[in-house]
XYZ file of C-alpha atoms in Angstrom:
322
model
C -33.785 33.242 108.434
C -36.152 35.493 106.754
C -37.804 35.330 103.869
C -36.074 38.614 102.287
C -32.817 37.265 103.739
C -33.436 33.722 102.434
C -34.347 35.330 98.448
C -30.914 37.381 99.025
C -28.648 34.286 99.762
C -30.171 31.886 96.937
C -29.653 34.595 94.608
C -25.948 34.999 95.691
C -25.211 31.652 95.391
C -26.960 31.393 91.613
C -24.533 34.314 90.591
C -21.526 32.449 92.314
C -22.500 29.719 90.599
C -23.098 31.229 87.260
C -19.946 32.960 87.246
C -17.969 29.878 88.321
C -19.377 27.993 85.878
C -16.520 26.670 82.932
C -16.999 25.046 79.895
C -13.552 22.477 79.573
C -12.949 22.269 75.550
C -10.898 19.127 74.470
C -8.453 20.618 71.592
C -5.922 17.879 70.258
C -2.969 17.351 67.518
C -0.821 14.946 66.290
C 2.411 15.431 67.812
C 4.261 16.519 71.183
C 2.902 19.378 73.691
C 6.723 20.744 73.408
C 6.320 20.666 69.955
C 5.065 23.597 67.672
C 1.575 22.717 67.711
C 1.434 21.963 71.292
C 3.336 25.807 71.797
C 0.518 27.103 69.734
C -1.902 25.321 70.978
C -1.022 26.290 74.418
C -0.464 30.383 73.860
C -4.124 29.887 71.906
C -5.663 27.996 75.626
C -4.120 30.385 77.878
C -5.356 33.370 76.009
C -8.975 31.798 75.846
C -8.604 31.145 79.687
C -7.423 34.864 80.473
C -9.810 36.528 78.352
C -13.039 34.452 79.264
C -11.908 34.615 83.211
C -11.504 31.327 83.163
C -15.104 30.083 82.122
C -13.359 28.611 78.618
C -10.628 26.424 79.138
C -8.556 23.383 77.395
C -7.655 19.971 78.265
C -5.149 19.015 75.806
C -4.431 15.790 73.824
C -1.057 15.553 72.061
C 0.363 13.002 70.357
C -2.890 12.185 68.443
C -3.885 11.063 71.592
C -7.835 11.163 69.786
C -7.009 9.632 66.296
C -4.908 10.989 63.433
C -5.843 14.091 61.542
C -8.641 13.266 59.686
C -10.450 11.531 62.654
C -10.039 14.940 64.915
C -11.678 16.983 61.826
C -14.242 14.913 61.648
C -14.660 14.727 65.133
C -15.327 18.549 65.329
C -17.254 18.507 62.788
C -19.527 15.945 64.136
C -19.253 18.577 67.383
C -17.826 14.977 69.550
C -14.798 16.658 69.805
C -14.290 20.922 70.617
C -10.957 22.076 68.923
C -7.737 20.916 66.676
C -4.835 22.417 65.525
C -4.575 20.007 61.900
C -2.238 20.872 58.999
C -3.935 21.295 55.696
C -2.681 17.645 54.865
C -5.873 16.233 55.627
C -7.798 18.782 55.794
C -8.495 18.845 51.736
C -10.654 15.935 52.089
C -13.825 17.767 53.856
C -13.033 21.195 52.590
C -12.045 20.405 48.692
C -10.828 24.549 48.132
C -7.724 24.231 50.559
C -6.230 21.419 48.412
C -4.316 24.060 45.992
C -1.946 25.641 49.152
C -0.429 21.892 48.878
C 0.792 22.136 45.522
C 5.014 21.004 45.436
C 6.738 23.947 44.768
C 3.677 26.907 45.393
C 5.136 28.673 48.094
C 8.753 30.449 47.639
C 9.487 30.863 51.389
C 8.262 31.484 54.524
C 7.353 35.249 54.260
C 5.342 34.256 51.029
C 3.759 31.596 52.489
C 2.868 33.331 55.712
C 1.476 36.762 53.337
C -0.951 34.564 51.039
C -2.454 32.770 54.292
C -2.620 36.045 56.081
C -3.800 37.606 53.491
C -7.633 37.720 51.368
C -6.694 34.143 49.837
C -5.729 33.340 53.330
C -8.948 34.350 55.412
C -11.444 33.516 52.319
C -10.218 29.868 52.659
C -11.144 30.327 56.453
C -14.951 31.759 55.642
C -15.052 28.574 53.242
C -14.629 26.005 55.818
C -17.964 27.286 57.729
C -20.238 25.905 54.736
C -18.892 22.440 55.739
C -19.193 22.443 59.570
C -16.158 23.355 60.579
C -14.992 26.822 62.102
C -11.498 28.445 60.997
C -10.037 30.849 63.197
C -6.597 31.660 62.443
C -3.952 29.785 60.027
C -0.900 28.019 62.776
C 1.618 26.355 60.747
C 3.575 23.042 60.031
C 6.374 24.359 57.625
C 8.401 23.338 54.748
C 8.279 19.425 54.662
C 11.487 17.894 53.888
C 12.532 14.498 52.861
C 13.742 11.903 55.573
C 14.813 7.820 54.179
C 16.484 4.526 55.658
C 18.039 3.896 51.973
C 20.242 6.934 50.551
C 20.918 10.355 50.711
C 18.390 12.426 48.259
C 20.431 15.434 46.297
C 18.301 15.437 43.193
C 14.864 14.525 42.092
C 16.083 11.462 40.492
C 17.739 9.821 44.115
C 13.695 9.948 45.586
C 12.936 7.188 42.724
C 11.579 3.890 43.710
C 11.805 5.145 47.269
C 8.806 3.558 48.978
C 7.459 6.817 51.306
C 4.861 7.551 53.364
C 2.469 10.666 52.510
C -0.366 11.895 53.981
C -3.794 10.819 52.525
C -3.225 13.878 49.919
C -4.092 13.272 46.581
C -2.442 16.685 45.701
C 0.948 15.756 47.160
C 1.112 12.096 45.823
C 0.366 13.527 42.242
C 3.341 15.940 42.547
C 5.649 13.095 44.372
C 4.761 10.603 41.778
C 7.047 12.809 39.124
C 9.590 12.163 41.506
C 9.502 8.273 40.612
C 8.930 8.402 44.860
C 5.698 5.418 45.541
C 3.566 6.991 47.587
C 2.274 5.289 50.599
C -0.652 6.923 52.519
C -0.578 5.915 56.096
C -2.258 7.998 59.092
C 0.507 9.501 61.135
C 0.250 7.625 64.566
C 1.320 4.405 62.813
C 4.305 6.081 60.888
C 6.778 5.498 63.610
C 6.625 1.712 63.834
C 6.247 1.662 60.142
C 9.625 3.295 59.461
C 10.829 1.229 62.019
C 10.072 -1.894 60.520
C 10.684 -1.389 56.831
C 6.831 -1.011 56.190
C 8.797 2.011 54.171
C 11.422 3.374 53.484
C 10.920 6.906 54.383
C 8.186 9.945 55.415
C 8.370 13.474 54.582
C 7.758 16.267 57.167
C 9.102 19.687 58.273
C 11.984 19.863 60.620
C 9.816 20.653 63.573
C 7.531 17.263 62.950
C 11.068 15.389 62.312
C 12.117 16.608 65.990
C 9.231 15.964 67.993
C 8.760 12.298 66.591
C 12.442 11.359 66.967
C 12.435 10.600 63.571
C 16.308 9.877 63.975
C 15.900 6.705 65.642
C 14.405 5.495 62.471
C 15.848 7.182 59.752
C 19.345 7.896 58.311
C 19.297 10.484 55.654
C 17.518 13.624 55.273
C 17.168 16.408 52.321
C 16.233 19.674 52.744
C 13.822 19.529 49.661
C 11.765 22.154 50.511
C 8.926 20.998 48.549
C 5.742 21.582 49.870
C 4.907 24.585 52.280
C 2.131 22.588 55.005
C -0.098 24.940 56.323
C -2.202 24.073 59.888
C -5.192 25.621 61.233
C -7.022 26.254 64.333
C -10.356 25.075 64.333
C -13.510 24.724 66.658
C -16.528 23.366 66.457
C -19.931 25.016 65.566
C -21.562 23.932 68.712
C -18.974 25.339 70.336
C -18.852 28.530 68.113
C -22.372 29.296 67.921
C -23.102 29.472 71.442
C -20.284 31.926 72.360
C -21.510 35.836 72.779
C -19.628 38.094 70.030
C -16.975 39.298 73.376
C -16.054 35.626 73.824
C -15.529 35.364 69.985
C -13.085 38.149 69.913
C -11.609 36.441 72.723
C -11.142 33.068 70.476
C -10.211 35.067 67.506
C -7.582 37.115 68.738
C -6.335 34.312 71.302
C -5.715 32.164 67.883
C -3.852 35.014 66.516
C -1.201 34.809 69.482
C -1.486 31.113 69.091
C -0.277 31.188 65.478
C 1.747 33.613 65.989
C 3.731 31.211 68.861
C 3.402 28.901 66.282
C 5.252 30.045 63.357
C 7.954 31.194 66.037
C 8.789 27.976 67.376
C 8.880 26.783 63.789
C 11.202 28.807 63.039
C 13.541 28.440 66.311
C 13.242 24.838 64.988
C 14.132 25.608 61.683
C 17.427 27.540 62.792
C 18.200 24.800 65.670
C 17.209 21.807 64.313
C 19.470 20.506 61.650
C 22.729 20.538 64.404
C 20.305 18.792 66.897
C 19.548 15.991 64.215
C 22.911 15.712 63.000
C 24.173 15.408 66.648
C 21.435 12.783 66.490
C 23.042 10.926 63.929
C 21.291 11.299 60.841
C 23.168 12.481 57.226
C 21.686 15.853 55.953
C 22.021 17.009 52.601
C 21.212 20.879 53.233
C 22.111 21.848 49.293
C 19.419 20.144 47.075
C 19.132 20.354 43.293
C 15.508 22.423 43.937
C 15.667 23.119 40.183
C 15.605 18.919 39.540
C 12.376 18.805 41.653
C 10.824 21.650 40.341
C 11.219 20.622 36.722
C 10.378 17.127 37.567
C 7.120 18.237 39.157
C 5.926 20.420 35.807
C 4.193 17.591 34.221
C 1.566 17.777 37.412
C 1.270 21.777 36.833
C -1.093 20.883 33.658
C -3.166 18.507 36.353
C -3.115 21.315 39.426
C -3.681 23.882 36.893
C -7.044 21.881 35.507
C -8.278 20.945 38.938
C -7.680 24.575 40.416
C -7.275 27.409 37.584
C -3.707 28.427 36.222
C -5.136 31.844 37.000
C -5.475 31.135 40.584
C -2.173 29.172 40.929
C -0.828 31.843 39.201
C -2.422 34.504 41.693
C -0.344 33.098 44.321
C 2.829 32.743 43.073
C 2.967 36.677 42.267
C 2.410 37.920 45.739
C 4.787 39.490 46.551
């Protein structure tokens, strides 16, 4: 072969190989792949596939397959592990400003919920999370968490007391569930199952799409539809990850977590609709008209706490959007 010829074919291959090369992210949450996360998750991974032609993709790891929430945060931060999809549950504890969209009682419903995250509160909360190492791209969602126990059916605030339940590690939500005489009992969420099972406690709270995917009716008897906190989740990627990506592949990632959310907040809300029949066909006792008012004016007394900690103003703020 000639020289000329032989320059020719090593180049060829180096392009072949350039352009074949592909960069395998790990992106893991804590429950099911059929679950909402994993449907987000997956819409976000095939978008990032199609739109980098193939030289981003995922391997994904349900089930909390690489530690509970705060262990895959921290492993993105630390850059050991690429993406998560994480509620806001856990979240709080690296990036202190996200704590407020977990106050009881903040969010009216779904389209308010969905307009304050979507909107400048929404995205500034996103920009804040870059200060501590961590990259926001798009708000996902869990949903409105609900009330599930072994012991008794929950139709007012006063039924939840001396109910032994598991929270997240959430100082904002066990403030608010205290006023509900409820003992809150931080646990991660990968040993939640076996606790319930055993007795460990006597109950959890999570939205109806969390309730599904964990087969929460083996364990549990009653649940409320209590409505009372509106769990937010988020798509995020590491900085090493981030920061070596040209500004085409970030539009890529950015608008690939926009479809991801938005598959997201769909399934959570096919879950929402279909849900309730599937657990009651499952067994379990659902009160479906709770005394919101009880809760609401049980939680006050932790308004004076939220509103020191956060600003009245800014708690305020987001309970006027309309």
């Amino acid at each position: 072969m000639k020289t000329t010829q032989l320059a020719f074919a090593v180049a060829a291959l180096c392009l072949s190989a350039a352009a074949g090369a592909q960069t395998v992210m790990k992106i893991s949450y804590s429950t099911s792949i059929t679950s909402h996360y994993g449907v987000g998750s997956t819409a976000f991974c095939d978008e990032v596939e199609k739109g980098t032609q193939g030289r981003y993709k995922c391997q994904q790891f349900p089930n909390a397959a690489l530690g509970g929430e705060r262990e895959m945060i921290e492993a993105v931060q630390l850059g050991t592990q690429d993406l998560a999809n994480v509620s806001t549950g856990a979240l709080g504890n690296f990036v202190p400003e996200v704590k407020i969209v977990d106050i009881p009682f903040l969010f009216r419903d779904y389209a308010h919920a969905r307009k304050v995250m979507d909107g400048e509160f929404g995205q500034d909360l996103l920009k804040k999370m870059t200060a501590k190492g961590i990259v926001g791209l798009a708000w996902t969602e869990n949903g409105f968490r609900h009330m599930t126990n072994s012991k008794r059916a929950i139709n007012q605030a006063s039924d939840a007391n001396g109910l032994k339940m598991r929270t997240m590690e959430n100082k904002v939500h066990m403030e608010g569930y205290k006023t509900f005489g409820i003992l809150p009992t931080p646990m991660a969420w990968p040993e939640v199952f076996t606790a319930l099972q055993q007795g460990t406690v006597d109950g959890q709270e999570n939205p109806i799409p969390v309730i599904l995917s964990a087969k929460l009716s083996q364990v549990q008897k009653h649940l409320s539809l209590t409505n009372h906190v509106y769990s937010p989740a988020v798509l995020i990627v590491a900085p090493n990850i981030w920061n070596k990506l040209n500004d085409a592949d970030k539009k890529v990632f950015s608008e690939a977590a926009k479809k991801g959310a938005a598959a997201q907040r769909k399934k959570v809300n096919d879950d929402e609709a279909n849900g309730i029949a599937e657990l009651k066909k499952d067994g379990m006792q659902v009160v479906e008209q709770v005394n919101g008012e009880s809760f609401r004016k049980a939680v006050a007394p932790a308004y004076a706490q939220y509103a020191k900690e956060f600003g009245a103003d800014k708690i305020a703020a987001i309970q006027n959007v309309k």
